[in-house]
Each structure stands twice: as structure tokens, then as C-alpha cells.
Amino acid sequence: MNFDPSHSKRSFSSVGTRPIRPDGVDKVTGRARYGADFNMPGQLVGRILRSPHAHAIIRKIDTSKAAQLPGVKAVLTAADLPDLTNGDAAMYDILDNCMARKKALYDGHAVAAVAAIDARTAKQALKLIEVEYELLPHVTDVDQAFAPDAPLINDTIFTTGVDPKPDRPSNVSMRSQFGHGDVDAGMARADFVVERTFKTEQTHQGYIEPHACVANVCSDGTADLWVCTQGHFVYRQHCAELLGMDASKLRVTSSEIGGGFGGKTHVWAEPVALALSRKAGRPVKLVMTRDEVFRASGPTSATSIDVKIGALKDGTIIAADATLRYSCGPYAGAWAEVGAMTAFACYKLENVRTVGYEVLVNRPKTAAYRAPSAPMAAFAVESAIDELAKKVGMDPVDFRIRNAAQEGTKASYGPVYGPIGIGPTLEAVKNHPHMKAPLGKNQGRGMACGFWFNFGGQTCTDLNIGIDGTVSLAVGTVDVGGSRASLSLVAAEELGIDYSQVRTVIADTSTLGYNDMTDGSRGTFSSSMATISAARNAIKILRERAAQMWDIPVEDVTWEKGHAVAKGETHGNLPKLSLKEIAAASGTTGGPIAGHSEIVADGAGVSFATHICDIEVDPETGATKVLRYTVVQDAGKAVHPTYVEGQYQGGAAQGIGWALNEEYIYGKDGRLQNAGFLDYRIPVCSDLPMIDTQILEIPNPNHPYGVRGVGETSIVPPLAAVANAVSNAVGVRMLHIPMSPPRILAALEA
Amino acid sequence: MMVGIAVSTNINGDNAEFLCHADETLLDVLRDRLGLMGAKEGCGTGDCGACSIILDDRLVCSCLVLGAEAEGRRIETVEGMAQGDQLHPLQQKFLEHAALQCGICTPGFLIAAKDLLAKNPDPTEEEIRFGLAGNLCRCTGYDKIVRAVQDAAGVMRGA
Ligand code: FES
Ligand code: FES
């Protein structure tokens, strides 16, 4: 579906307004039901036993005592689950991560589970399970795991992407490479070169709602799963495949979701809950504790990145090179690959090369976290770019403007860009009052750019018009932050009716066709595309019905502002028919009126942002305070601007936390030492200033209204923007994130 | 076998009686025994504020209070904020400012903000930020939450 250029001049009537969201009242009154807010009659409580060891062979699990405890209805180990050893490797890994089969691969890895009549009994039962471990050497640091003599985590992993195939297994599951031109020749021509190695620590998405589900498997093989997820269709597919069920027999209903940010795109406890329910013959509710969320759901990668960039005297970047090592947990991943794709995506480069290495470590399996892999790469590249600008003697914004990618630029990861927003966001930042505000003592300002692809994917919507003329829109992309409001606006816009006449719901997996999950910033992008096409299909029927009511050819009926209008001289004086009137007559004109749409939403527009950060650093203690923060980002077209701002602010806040505070801390014993919100400190209200936002609208040519995904890009620049601000405040280049007070002091003393 | 403790208390103006175990938290009692699911469990250790309630005019994390401690006390939860179909000004302003994205933190923030404004009807931005520092929100970056509280405070003062 192409962008209708007339829309750039078109005045939208619903799209771009800021109504209250349809699920709002339930959420401010405590009525909205999240993962843990659902119960079934006769339900049992499920609990999971987790390995305290980072790396150990599971010699034996004795569950007999637990099974005999009164009130215990099912005990489960990997032996009760299908053995996928000879099946699809990715599926094997997913199931092995849900329940360890041969080895415990990280502190927190599930090894057994129980279902009991109450939480107390379940907890007691876990204590009665005896697991015999044989400890193995472990490795949790990405650089140590990368070293040739590191303890081997999986002896079936041979690095792919290298020629010839290695003859020894290693902790590197894949090498990937992107780029074009001749980097070495370019670098040789450079007048100035910056070469640095950066490190970022592992962080967690930190959604406030722990994973929760209620599973109910019937003896006839049908099953229901209530779960907080970003993608209930994908969960259905995975759970069915892992447990050997027909997908159609498993109905998955997505609860309201209390945050996901990528972390609820992977199954963790759900297959276990289903298997427990199947074994016990009763519904099972399984809710993770916060400790489990940190230890055993998916944090993002820790990274170590080498960057080398060269520039000519006139400020042209002549060559750019990066090697990126990303931890992926104890299973093969593809995270460095994404980092390698995004690293230099903001720039127009003649000679560019990026190499990514996926590194296995004894930590939880890495999961997506908002623009996964991009923030770390941007931290390294944008820090080096800032330093290079100084060497060249240019203002950092001007230096970036000079080298910014444009329409027609061949991106470092391959494709040629259409109209893009990197230049405009930089110009907006250059002219922003924030850039001109004075700074005080110990204060520094930093800015940085960020890129994210965005994703389209399989999407399906049903738009049903009631006989009273109001509209029910059923979509299959989970609403993570207000998309029901946005999609109601889009349906209202297309049909020409009022927002209040549309109600959007998230359909379960049995009532709508397959949808990919809400990730890749695709929720509003792809479902709005499907909604527009569903509405257009409905309008086609509405026109036919009006033609029938008037007894004129359908070609003579147009649709304008919610009405069928008869055109042409002969029909000119027929009074127009409203959607409501046509709907009321549907019983006599051919039955219910609906529009459906099943699409692959191709053409998600790439998105760019530039952020500005002011920070104050206390040189005595290394403590930091963010004083002012500004986000400028291209939205293509902001459907509900308030929620777009919310995405910008939320991503910036997460990025600030990552830059300054958040990290997984492992002891020498390979155990996670800060699996709680007290010690894994995410930003609180008093840590942050107001976050100013500026929405730019450079239409995405592949969407009828010009919409781009907006959810993720906002977390890409902050790590670098904050690091540049700190570096400017203290006069020392910061190379290691998070910049916690001890690390800042160490950098000052170095 | 554990014997239940009989507790009688007052929740949102209504008398309530329940049996609970000695080690059961008030949060679990509210959610599992009384069906009041507005308070959420984000951590269970007093670190996130999602379970905030007001106990005898004091803001507390209900995950850190035992059910048995509710005996003879007055409890306010998010379910008691609206009067009939009339939303509390804080609820209304949270909606108008889009101070929630996923909304899991919202009941806790509303209760904490209600407590804050009861004690300080005209807080500065800084006082709001520190007053709400016990509540975690991962979605919003707090900007719109602070604005909603400022706006609601004005309405409640009749300004
Ligand atoms: S659940 Fe009580 S403070 Fe987090
Ligand atoms: S709105 Fe999601 S945690 Fe606050």
C-alpha cells in the first residue's frame, strides 16, 4: 500500500488528534486484567525449581519425595517433555531453556516444576526435589568467553559464517559481516583516525509485570492459555510445536500486558504451565517472582566493541570499521549481527565494514530489548564520532550533518534508503534552544543519533459494522502502549466517522488469523495498514449496498466523510446515505457488513532520532544528575501524538538507566548478585528531568498515511548521548557503560 | 496444618472480614482472597510500589504488610478512588495526560499521588518527583505522570 502523496496536504480529521484511550478507565480503576489477574476454578499453583549453578551437568533428579507431598498434583522435569534432540535446533534450544535437559547452563535455569493446591505446598515441594549436579567450569564475561581457552559451553557449536568451517567447537556461534568499499584503503587516506574499544553491560527490559499465565489443558486435547505476551499467536505456535499439539486446539488469549519491551516475545514458563496442566488434569497458574524474572527471563546482550573511524581534513568520513562481540546466553543467537547492521546506518559512507560475533556465555538466554542490539553499537560509534569531530575541529552536530545518510544513500547494511529523517533530526537539534542553553560548572552536553529498521510482518484485522452503525475492530497485535486508541483513530479516519463510534479489541488466537507479535515497532504500523485495507473493503460493500438502496450502478457511488454519495447528473439530487443508515438497512440488502484484511505489511519505514542530554557530574563521588533531555525523532505520521511522545520519553528513560546505572552483576561463582529492583536500580521519578520531545513527520512512502514505527528508536541514542555528555563534563572519554559512580571515578583517576 | 486467623477490617469504606495465614501478605489477601486485583505485585519486596495502598492514612507497600495486621484498620485501594462513575481528579488527569502506557504501575502511582496530595496539596515538581520515587514506571519516563499530578493538584485545590 503506497503513501498517497495527496495525504501530505490532506487534513486528517481523526489521525493526529489525542483522544483518551479506550482501555483507559479500566486501567485507572484497577479493573484491567493483566497476566496475574486471572483465575480459573480448581486452578493449581505452578512453581519452577532453578539451578543455583552457572554450568553443571544434571546427573539425576529425584522427584519422588515431592510427588508424595500431600497437595502436589504434578511434578515435571525435562523427561516429561518431548525430546527434540534430533529435531529443529532452534526449537530444541527454546524448550531446553524452558526446562534443562542435560545441563544447567546458567544460574536460574529451570530444572524441574511442580503444580500444587497452593503456593505454600508448591514451594515446599520444590525443596523436596533432589538434583545431583556435576559442576563444570563456567564463563559469564563476553570477552573471556570469546577467548580461545575459555570453558566450552556447548560442544555442538561450530562458528558459522567462516570459511573453512572450524574443526573445533567454540563459544562463538556465528560470524557475520556487512559493508562495502575498501575500508583499509580508505583508512590509509584518513587525516584523522579514532580507534577505541567500548564495553556495555547486560541490562534487563525491567517491565514491572512479571511473566504470568494460566494454562488449562483438557483431556480431549484442547487447551486454553491466558498469558501476558507481546505475541499470542507466536506463543501458540511455539507452545503447540514444543508440546506436540495442534495449534488450532490451543486458544491463547493475551491479557493486558504490564510492559514487555521485547522480553515478552519469547516463551519461558508457558510450555511448562501447559505441561503441568496436562499432567495434573487441572488448570495451572504460573507467575514468576521478580527474582526469577531477572535470573531466568531474557536480558539483553553484554557487548565489547572495537571501532575505528577515519576522516579527511574537510570532515568527510572516509572509512569506518567495527568489530562487535555480543553475548547471547548459552544458546546460539543473532544479536551481534543486528548490531553490525545498525552500527553505521546513520551515515553516508564510501568504505564501511562491520563484523559481528555471537558469543555464548553462562547467563540467561538473551532476548530482544527495544531496538535489540542497536543501542550498544550506537554507543560505540557515536562516542567515536564525537571524538573524531573534535579531532577534525568541527562541531559534533555539523560533523554528523556533513556525513548523514540521505535519500539514495546505500546503507552500510545493504539497502538504498528512501526518504529518511536523519538529516532533518540533526537540523532540528542544531536549531533547538536546548543546544544554546548555557552550562554550569561540572556540567556537560552530549548529543547522539540512532537508527532502527522497524518491521512489518504478517497482520490480519476484522472490521465489523454493527446494525447501529458502530464499528468493532478486532486486531491481533497486542496493545503495549496505546495502539487500540491509534487503530480506532485510523478506522474512524478511513470510514469518515467519529472516534467514539469505533471500539478496538485484541482478538484471541481462535477468532482471528495469524499475526506476528508486537515487536519491531510494528503494532501501529502494520495493524493500521491492515485496518485501512479492511476499512476500504468495508467501504466497497457500503457503496454496493447504497447503490442497491438507490437502485443505481455502484460505479456512480462514492464514499465521502462517512457517507455514500451518488454522483453524476442523473443521481445528483439523491440525498447522501450515512454509514448508519446503510448499516440499519443491511438486513434487507444482503446481510452484515464487514471488511477483512490479511496482509504482509511490507515497507516499514526506517526511523532515525537525535537526542541531546545535559548532565552534571560530581567529581568527588562520580555521581551524575541528568539536567535536561531532548528527543527529536521522525514518526512518519504521528497517529496519536501523545502516545508517540510517550514512546520517545519511555525509550529515553530506559536508555538513561542503561547508560548510568543498570547492569547484571555476576560473582566469581557465576551467580547473579543483583536479581531485584533494589540492587538492579532502574530510574525513578526523582532521577529524571522532564523529557522534551519533538516529532518530525517525514512520510513513509510505503504506508497510506505515511506512518513509521516509533516504539524502539528512542532507546538507541541515549547511551551515547549520555556518555558524550559525561565525557564532555569530565574531560575524559567514557568507554564502559553503565557509567556508575565507581566507574566514573576510575576513569577520572586513570 | 495452619490455622487461619480471622481478621476484620475496613476496605474503601466497607467492612470486610477474612481468614488468612499468619505469613500471608496483605497484598495476597487483597488479590487472592478478596478479589481486589487493583494492587499489583511487581516485586514482592517493597521496591516497586505497584502494590501501594493507604493503611490508616499511611502509604504502604501491601506486599510488606501481613494480612493479619489489617485487623481493625482502614484500607484504601485504587478500587475506592472513583465515586460511582465519577473518576477521581487524579484518575481523570492520568487519562487526559496519557500518564500510563501499559498501566501496570498506574494503581500504585494513583494511590501514592493521592497520599502525596493529601499531605501536600500544592507540591513543586521536585516534591512530586521525590514523593513518587517509591513507585517504578518503566514505560513513561515519568514526564506525563508528573504533569498529570500537577494538573490534578490544581483541580483539587480548585485552582
Ligand atoms: S510488589 Fe510491593 S513494592 Fe513491589
Ligand atoms: S505505564 Fe508501564 S510501568 Fe508505568
Short mmCIF file of C-alpha atoms in Angstrom, two decimals, chain A residues 150-577:
data_model
loop_
_atom_site.label_atom_id
_atom_site.label_comp_id
_atom_site.label_asym_id
_atom_site.label_seq_id
_atom_site.Cartn_x
_atom_site.Cartn_y
_atom_site.Cartn_z
CA ALA A 150 37.51 -20.34 27.52
CA PRO A 151 35.42 -23.09 29.12
CA LEU A 152 33.30 -24.58 26.33
CA ILE A 153 29.57 -24.15 26.87
CA ASN A 154 28.16 -26.24 24.03
CA ASP A 155 30.34 -28.73 22.17
CA THR A 156 27.97 -28.83 19.18
CA ILE A 157 28.58 -25.16 18.35
CA PHE A 158 30.94 -24.60 15.42
CA THR A 159 31.18 -20.98 14.27
CA THR A 160 29.08 -20.44 11.17
CA GLY A 161 29.85 -17.70 8.66
CA VAL A 162 33.56 -18.53 8.45
CA ASP A 163 35.28 -20.35 5.66
CA PRO A 164 36.52 -23.02 6.05
CA LYS A 165 34.27 -24.40 8.77
CA PRO A 166 36.27 -24.57 12.02
CA ASP A 167 37.40 -28.01 13.12
CA ARG A 168 36.85 -27.29 16.79
CA PRO A 169 33.72 -26.22 18.61
CA SER A 170 33.86 -22.82 20.36
CA ASN A 171 31.72 -20.31 22.19
CA VAL A 172 31.27 -18.27 19.02
CA SER A 173 28.15 -19.45 17.25
CA MET A 174 28.27 -17.11 14.27
CA ARG A 175 30.34 -14.52 12.48
CA SER A 176 28.55 -12.01 10.27
CA GLN A 177 29.85 -9.21 8.11
CA PHE A 178 28.36 -6.17 6.38
CA GLY A 179 29.67 -3.25 4.42
CA HIS A 180 31.00 -2.05 1.10
CA GLY A 181 34.02 -0.25 -0.41
CA ASP A 182 37.63 -0.74 0.61
CA VAL A 183 37.98 0.06 4.29
CA ASP A 184 41.73 -0.45 4.53
CA ALA A 185 42.49 1.78 1.56
CA GLY A 186 40.06 4.40 2.90
CA MET A 187 41.63 4.32 6.34
CA ALA A 188 45.07 4.83 4.80
CA ARG A 189 43.84 8.08 3.28
CA ALA A 190 42.42 9.42 6.55
CA ASP A 191 43.89 12.58 8.08
CA PHE A 192 42.40 11.77 11.45
CA VAL A 193 41.61 8.41 12.97
CA VAL A 194 39.88 7.44 16.19
CA GLU A 195 40.24 3.89 17.41
CA ARG A 196 38.62 2.71 20.62
CA THR A 197 37.23 -0.32 22.39
CA PHE A 198 33.94 0.04 24.25
CA LYS A 199 32.09 -2.19 26.66
CA THR A 200 28.44 -2.30 27.69
CA GLU A 201 26.98 -4.42 30.46
CA GLN A 202 23.93 -6.60 30.31
CA THR A 203 20.60 -4.99 31.15
CA HIS A 204 17.06 -6.21 31.58
CA GLN A 205 13.91 -4.82 29.98
CA GLY A 206 12.63 -4.32 33.51
CA TYR A 207 8.92 -4.47 32.79
CA ILE A 208 7.06 -4.08 36.07
CA GLU A 209 4.76 -7.03 35.45
CA PRO A 210 6.44 -10.42 35.95
CA HIS A 211 5.62 -13.17 33.45
CA ALA A 212 2.31 -14.80 34.32
CA CYS A 213 -0.03 -17.30 32.74
CA VAL A 214 -2.91 -19.65 33.41
CA ALA A 215 -2.89 -22.87 31.40
CA ASN A 216 -5.78 -25.28 31.08
CA VAL A 217 -5.33 -28.49 29.11
CA CYS A 218 -8.38 -30.73 28.76
CA SER A 219 -8.23 -34.49 28.46
CA ASP A 220 -9.70 -34.17 24.95
CA GLY A 221 -6.55 -32.36 23.82
CA THR A 222 -7.98 -28.85 23.62
CA ALA A 223 -6.30 -26.19 25.69
CA ASP A 224 -6.53 -22.58 26.73
CA LEU A 225 -3.73 -20.28 27.73
CA TRP A 226 -4.18 -16.86 29.31
CA VAL A 227 -0.89 -15.03 29.25
CA CYS A 228 0.84 -11.67 29.23
CA THR A 229 2.70 -11.66 25.94
CA GLN A 230 3.63 -9.41 23.06
CA GLY A 231 2.53 -12.07 20.61
CA HIS A 232 -0.13 -14.60 21.49
CA PHE A 233 -0.16 -16.13 18.00
CA VAL A 234 3.57 -16.77 18.21
CA TYR A 235 3.22 -18.18 21.73
CA ARG A 236 0.52 -20.51 20.43
CA GLN A 237 2.74 -21.65 17.59
CA HIS A 238 5.73 -22.25 19.85
CA CYS A 239 3.84 -23.94 22.67
CA ALA A 240 1.98 -26.23 20.25
CA GLU A 241 5.16 -27.14 18.43
CA LEU A 242 7.15 -27.75 21.61
CA LEU A 243 4.48 -29.89 23.21
CA GLY A 244 3.30 -31.71 20.10
CA MET A 245 -0.19 -30.19 19.96
CA ASP A 246 -2.26 -28.91 17.05
CA ALA A 247 -2.08 -25.13 17.06
CA SER A 248 -5.82 -24.90 16.38
CA LYS A 249 -6.58 -26.79 19.59
CA LEU A 250 -4.73 -24.26 21.70
CA ARG A 251 -6.50 -20.97 22.21
CA VAL A 252 -4.27 -18.23 23.55
CA THR A 253 -5.74 -15.05 24.99
CA SER A 254 -3.41 -12.17 25.60
CA SER A 255 -4.02 -10.40 28.88
CA GLU A 256 -3.37 -6.71 29.33
CA ILE A 257 0.40 -6.56 29.29
CA GLY A 258 2.37 -4.79 32.00
CA GLY A 259 5.33 -3.94 29.83
CA GLY A 260 7.39 -6.16 27.57
CA PHE A 261 9.94 -4.17 25.53
CA GLY A 262 10.89 -7.36 23.71
CA GLY A 263 11.11 -9.52 26.83
CA LYS A 264 7.65 -10.95 26.28
CA THR A 265 8.32 -12.14 22.76
CA HIS A 266 9.80 -15.44 23.94
CA VAL A 267 8.15 -18.32 25.78
CA TRP A 268 9.64 -19.10 29.19
CA ALA A 269 7.23 -20.63 31.63
CA GLU A 270 4.22 -21.09 29.35
CA PRO A 271 5.13 -24.50 27.92
CA VAL A 272 5.87 -25.61 31.48
CA ALA A 273 2.49 -24.43 32.71
CA LEU A 274 0.75 -26.25 29.86
CA ALA A 275 2.71 -29.44 30.50
CA LEU A 276 1.92 -29.26 34.24
CA SER A 277 -1.75 -28.75 33.48
CA ARG A 278 -1.77 -31.67 31.07
CA LYS A 279 -0.17 -33.88 33.67
CA ALA A 280 -2.33 -32.75 36.57
CA GLY A 281 -5.57 -32.58 34.61
CA ARG A 282 -6.34 -29.19 36.16
CA PRO A 283 -5.72 -25.55 35.30
CA VAL A 284 -2.33 -24.26 36.45
CA LYS A 285 -1.43 -20.68 37.21
CA LEU A 286 2.26 -19.86 36.98
CA VAL A 287 3.58 -16.44 37.97
CA MET A 288 7.29 -15.66 38.07
CA THR A 289 8.77 -13.88 41.05
CA ARG A 290 10.89 -10.80 40.37
CA ASP A 291 13.98 -12.82 41.22
CA GLU A 292 13.02 -15.32 38.53
CA VAL A 293 12.37 -12.56 36.02
CA PHE A 294 15.91 -11.30 36.45
CA ARG A 295 17.61 -14.68 36.65
CA ALA A 296 15.66 -16.58 34.09
CA SER A 297 13.93 -14.41 31.50
CA GLY A 298 15.86 -12.71 28.77
CA PRO A 299 18.15 -9.78 29.38
CA THR A 300 19.92 -8.07 26.51
CA SER A 301 23.50 -8.75 25.39
CA ALA A 302 26.62 -7.58 27.15
CA THR A 303 28.99 -6.30 24.48
CA SER A 304 32.54 -5.46 23.66
CA ILE A 305 33.03 -3.40 20.53
CA ASP A 306 36.11 -2.16 18.63
CA VAL A 307 35.54 0.90 16.47
CA LYS A 308 37.91 2.62 14.09
CA ILE A 309 36.79 5.64 12.05
CA GLY A 310 38.86 7.83 9.79
CA ALA A 311 38.08 11.31 8.42
CA LEU A 312 39.59 13.72 5.95
CA LYS A 313 40.53 17.27 6.94
CA ASP A 314 37.32 18.60 5.38
CA GLY A 315 35.23 16.49 7.75
CA THR A 316 34.29 13.66 5.39
CA ILE A 317 34.33 10.23 6.97
CA ILE A 318 36.48 8.22 4.63
CA ALA A 319 36.38 4.81 6.33
CA ALA A 320 34.51 3.15 9.18
CA ASP A 321 35.24 -0.21 10.74
CA ALA A 322 33.79 -2.06 13.71
CA THR A 323 34.06 -5.48 15.32
CA LEU A 324 31.22 -6.31 17.65
CA ARG A 325 31.09 -9.13 20.21
CA TYR A 326 27.63 -9.68 21.74
CA SER A 327 26.78 -12.22 24.40
CA CYS A 328 23.78 -14.36 23.53
CA GLY A 329 23.41 -16.51 26.63
CA PRO A 330 24.15 -20.23 26.44
CA TYR A 331 22.45 -20.78 23.08
CA ALA A 332 23.25 -19.66 19.55
CA GLY A 333 21.98 -16.15 18.81
CA ALA A 334 21.88 -13.47 16.14
CA TRP A 335 22.36 -10.34 18.19
CA ALA A 336 25.78 -9.12 17.07
CA GLU A 337 24.51 -9.49 13.53
CA VAL A 338 21.85 -6.86 14.21
CA GLY A 339 24.42 -4.66 15.94
CA ALA A 340 26.66 -4.98 12.92
CA MET A 341 23.79 -3.97 10.63
CA THR A 342 22.78 -0.91 12.61
CA ALA A 343 26.19 0.37 13.74
CA PHE A 344 26.84 2.83 10.90
CA ALA A 345 23.31 3.07 9.48
CA CYS A 346 23.09 6.82 10.14
CA TYR A 347 25.91 7.71 7.79
CA LYS A 348 26.75 8.01 4.13
CA LEU A 349 29.96 6.01 3.86
CA GLU A 350 32.10 5.05 0.93
CA ASN A 351 34.10 2.47 2.82
CA VAL A 352 32.48 0.64 5.69
CA ARG A 353 32.83 -2.78 7.32
CA THR A 354 31.27 -4.32 10.38
CA VAL A 355 31.91 -7.80 11.75
CA GLY A 356 29.71 -9.38 14.41
CA TYR A 357 30.45 -12.32 16.70
CA GLU A 358 27.77 -14.15 18.69
CA VAL A 359 29.33 -15.24 21.98
CA LEU A 360 27.91 -17.93 24.23
CA VAL A 361 28.11 -17.25 27.99
CA ASN A 362 26.65 -18.86 31.10
CA ARG A 363 23.98 -16.25 31.52
CA PRO A 364 20.26 -16.31 30.70
CA LYS A 365 19.37 -16.59 27.03
CA THR A 366 19.50 -13.14 25.50
CA ALA A 367 16.13 -11.76 24.46
CA ALA A 368 15.08 -8.78 22.42
CA TYR A 369 15.12 -5.46 24.23
CA ARG A 370 13.67 -2.47 22.37
CA ALA A 371 15.62 -1.96 19.13
CA PRO A 372 17.63 -5.01 20.14
CA SER A 373 21.41 -4.69 19.72
CA ALA A 374 21.29 -1.18 18.26
CA PRO A 375 21.90 0.93 21.42
CA MET A 376 25.26 -0.69 22.20
CA ALA A 377 26.54 -0.31 18.65
CA ALA A 378 25.34 3.29 18.61
CA PHE A 379 27.11 3.92 21.93
CA ALA A 380 30.43 2.82 20.44
CA VAL A 381 30.02 4.52 17.07
CA GLU A 382 28.51 7.77 18.31
CA SER A 383 31.17 8.09 21.00
CA ALA A 384 33.92 7.62 18.42
CA ILE A 385 32.21 10.03 16.02
CA ASP A 386 32.11 12.68 18.74
CA GLU A 387 35.78 12.23 19.41
CA LEU A 388 36.58 12.35 15.72
CA ALA A 389 34.60 15.58 15.27
CA LYS A 390 36.80 17.14 17.95
CA LYS A 391 39.96 15.94 16.23
CA VAL A 392 38.79 17.37 12.91
CA GLY A 393 37.85 20.56 14.71
CA MET A 394 34.18 20.53 13.84
CA ASP A 395 31.05 20.94 15.89
CA PRO A 396 29.67 17.43 16.56
CA VAL A 397 26.28 18.29 15.02
CA ASP A 398 27.82 19.83 11.89
CA PHE A 399 30.17 16.88 11.56
CA ARG A 400 27.23 14.49 11.61
CA ILE A 401 25.18 16.64 9.23
CA ARG A 402 28.06 16.56 6.79
CA ASN A 403 28.16 12.75 6.85
CA ALA A 404 24.48 11.96 7.37
CA ALA A 405 22.79 9.42 5.12
CA GLN A 406 20.22 10.76 2.68
CA GLU A 407 17.61 9.53 0.26
CA GLY A 408 19.55 7.38 -2.20
CA THR A 409 22.40 6.56 0.19
CA LYS A 410 23.45 2.92 0.17
CA ALA A 411 23.10 1.89 3.80
CA SER A 412 26.04 0.15 5.43
CA TYR A 413 23.85 -2.97 5.80
CA GLY A 414 22.89 -3.09 2.14
CA PRO A 415 19.68 -1.40 1.01
CA VAL A 416 19.34 2.04 -0.55
CA TYR A 417 17.38 4.49 1.56
CA GLY A 418 14.16 6.19 0.51
CA PRO A 419 13.21 9.48 2.17
CA ILE A 420 14.69 9.40 5.69
CA GLY A 421 14.82 11.59 8.75
CA ILE A 422 18.43 11.59 9.94
CA GLY A 423 19.30 14.92 8.32
CA PRO A 424 16.12 16.66 9.48
CA THR A 425 16.53 15.45 13.08
CA LEU A 426 20.10 16.80 13.08
CA GLU A 427 18.97 20.15 11.65
CA ALA A 428 16.22 20.32 14.27
CA VAL A 429 18.77 19.62 17.01
CA LYS A 430 21.14 22.24 15.63
CA ASN A 431 18.38 24.83 15.88
CA HIS A 432 16.94 23.61 19.16
CA PRO A 433 17.11 26.09 22.08
CA HIS A 434 18.47 23.25 24.20
CA MET A 435 21.73 23.35 22.20
CA LYS A 436 22.20 27.01 23.03
CA ALA A 437 21.38 26.95 26.74
CA PRO A 438 24.35 27.79 28.99
CA LEU A 439 26.04 25.11 31.08
CA GLY A 440 27.46 25.44 34.59
CA LYS A 441 30.44 24.01 36.37
CA ASN A 442 30.90 20.22 36.16
CA GLN A 443 28.17 20.09 33.55
CA GLY A 444 28.42 18.66 30.06
CA ARG A 445 26.24 18.35 27.00
CA GLY A 446 26.18 15.42 24.64
CA MET A 447 24.22 14.50 21.58
CA ALA A 448 23.94 11.34 19.53
CA CYS A 449 21.99 9.78 16.69
CA GLY A 450 20.20 6.47 16.42
CA PHE A 451 18.68 4.25 13.79
CA TRP A 452 16.18 1.41 13.79
CA PHE A 453 14.82 -0.64 10.89
CA ASN A 454 11.24 -1.20 12.02
CA PHE A 455 9.34 -4.26 10.93
CA GLY A 456 6.08 -5.01 9.14
CA GLY A 457 5.16 -8.67 9.15
CA GLN A 458 2.03 -10.79 8.96
CA THR A 459 -1.06 -8.96 10.05
CA CYS A 460 -4.76 -9.55 9.99
CA THR A 461 -7.75 -7.49 11.12
CA ASP A 462 -11.54 -7.80 11.12
CA LEU A 463 -13.68 -4.70 10.94
CA ASN A 464 -17.33 -5.39 11.69
CA ILE A 465 -20.08 -2.83 11.30
CA GLY A 466 -22.97 -3.30 13.71
CA ILE A 467 -26.55 -2.69 12.64
CA ASP A 468 -26.48 0.51 14.67
CA GLY A 469 -23.60 1.76 12.54
CA THR A 470 -20.90 1.48 15.18
CA VAL A 471 -17.71 -0.38 14.44
CA SER A 472 -15.88 -3.22 16.13
CA LEU A 473 -12.29 -3.61 15.10
CA ALA A 474 -10.54 -6.84 16.03
CA VAL A 475 -6.77 -6.81 15.72
CA GLY A 476 -4.13 -9.39 16.55
CA THR A 477 -1.21 -7.20 17.57
CA VAL A 478 -1.04 -6.90 21.36
CA ASP A 479 -1.51 -3.33 22.61
CA VAL A 480 1.62 -2.47 24.57
CA GLY A 481 1.19 1.26 24.94
CA GLY A 482 -1.98 2.72 23.45
CA SER A 483 -2.32 1.14 19.99
CA ARG A 484 -6.02 0.46 20.46
CA ALA A 485 -6.52 4.22 20.55
CA SER A 486 -4.38 4.71 17.44
CA LEU A 487 -6.14 1.97 15.49
CA SER A 488 -9.57 3.30 16.43
CA LEU A 489 -8.42 6.66 15.07
CA VAL A 490 -7.31 5.06 11.81
CA ALA A 491 -10.59 3.17 11.35
CA ALA A 492 -12.55 6.36 12.12
CA GLU A 493 -10.40 8.31 9.67
CA GLU A 494 -10.83 5.88 6.82
CA LEU A 495 -14.56 5.36 7.31
CA GLY A 496 -15.20 9.03 7.97
CA ILE A 497 -16.89 8.51 11.31
CA ASP A 498 -16.21 9.64 14.85
CA TYR A 499 -13.54 8.01 17.05
CA SER A 500 -16.18 7.26 19.67
CA GLN A 501 -18.01 5.04 17.17
CA VAL A 502 -15.12 2.58 16.96
CA ARG A 503 -14.08 0.05 19.56
CA THR A 504 -10.87 -1.84 19.02
CA VAL A 505 -10.19 -5.12 20.79
CA ILE A 506 -7.33 -7.58 20.72
CA ALA A 507 -8.75 -10.85 19.43
CA ASP A 508 -7.63 -14.23 20.76
CA THR A 509 -5.91 -16.80 18.56
CA SER A 510 -9.11 -18.68 17.76
CA THR A 511 -11.06 -15.73 16.44
CA LEU A 512 -8.60 -14.08 14.07
CA GLY A 513 -5.98 -15.19 11.59
CA TYR A 514 -2.29 -15.37 12.43
CA ASN A 515 -0.48 -12.21 13.43
CA ASP A 516 3.19 -11.73 14.11
CA MET A 517 3.91 -10.28 17.50
CA THR A 518 4.11 -6.69 18.59
CA ASP A 519 7.81 -6.18 18.05
CA GLY A 520 9.98 -4.25 15.65
CA SER A 521 7.74 -1.20 16.27
CA ARG A 522 5.16 -2.89 14.09
CA GLY A 523 1.98 -2.72 16.19
CA THR A 524 0.53 0.53 14.95
CA PHE A 525 2.37 0.48 11.62
CA SER A 526 1.20 -2.92 10.43
CA SER A 527 -2.21 -3.06 12.08
CA SER A 528 -3.06 0.42 10.81
CA MET A 529 -2.19 -0.74 7.31
CA ALA A 530 -4.43 -3.77 7.72
CA THR A 531 -7.13 -1.60 9.29
CA ILE A 532 -7.07 0.81 6.37
CA SER A 533 -7.39 -2.03 3.91
CA ALA A 534 -10.16 -3.66 5.97
CA ALA A 535 -11.99 -0.34 6.09
CA ARG A 536 -11.60 0.10 2.35
CA ASN A 537 -13.04 -3.37 1.84
CA ALA A 538 -15.97 -2.45 4.05
CA ILE A 539 -16.45 0.80 2.15
CA LYS A 540 -16.66 -1.18 -1.07
CA ILE A 541 -19.57 -3.13 0.41
CA LEU A 542 -21.14 0.01 1.84
CA ARG A 543 -21.08 1.55 -1.64
CA GLU A 544 -22.66 -1.56 -3.14
CA ARG A 545 -25.41 -1.51 -0.55
CA ALA A 546 -26.09 2.16 -1.14
CA ALA A 547 -26.21 1.53 -4.88
CA GLN A 548 -28.71 -1.21 -4.22
CA MET A 549 -30.81 1.05 -1.98
CA TRP A 550 -30.81 3.72 -4.65
CA ASP A 551 -31.02 1.23 -7.49
CA ILE A 552 -28.15 2.84 -9.41
CA PRO A 553 -24.81 1.40 -10.66
CA VAL A 554 -22.19 1.09 -7.94
CA GLU A 555 -19.69 3.00 -10.10
CA ASP A 556 -21.86 6.05 -9.51
CA VAL A 557 -21.46 5.87 -5.74
CA THR A 558 -18.52 7.42 -3.92
CA TRP A 559 -17.66 7.42 -0.23
CA GLU A 560 -17.14 10.78 1.39
CA LYS A 561 -16.84 11.62 5.09
CA GLY A 562 -18.83 8.67 6.34
CA HIS A 563 -21.50 8.85 3.64
CA ALA A 564 -22.36 7.24 0.35
CA VAL A 565 -22.78 9.97 -2.25
CA ALA A 566 -24.46 9.47 -5.59
CA LYS A 567 -22.60 11.26 -8.31
CA GLY A 568 -23.38 12.17 -11.87
CA GLU A 569 -26.06 14.46 -13.16
CA THR A 570 -28.88 11.92 -13.03
CA HIS A 571 -28.26 10.95 -9.42
CA GLY A 572 -27.03 14.29 -8.20
CA ASN A 573 -30.03 15.14 -6.14
CA LEU A 574 -30.28 11.87 -4.23
CA PRO A 575 -29.68 12.74 -0.57
CA LYS A 576 -26.50 11.08 0.67
CA LEU A 577 -26.73 7.99 2.87
#
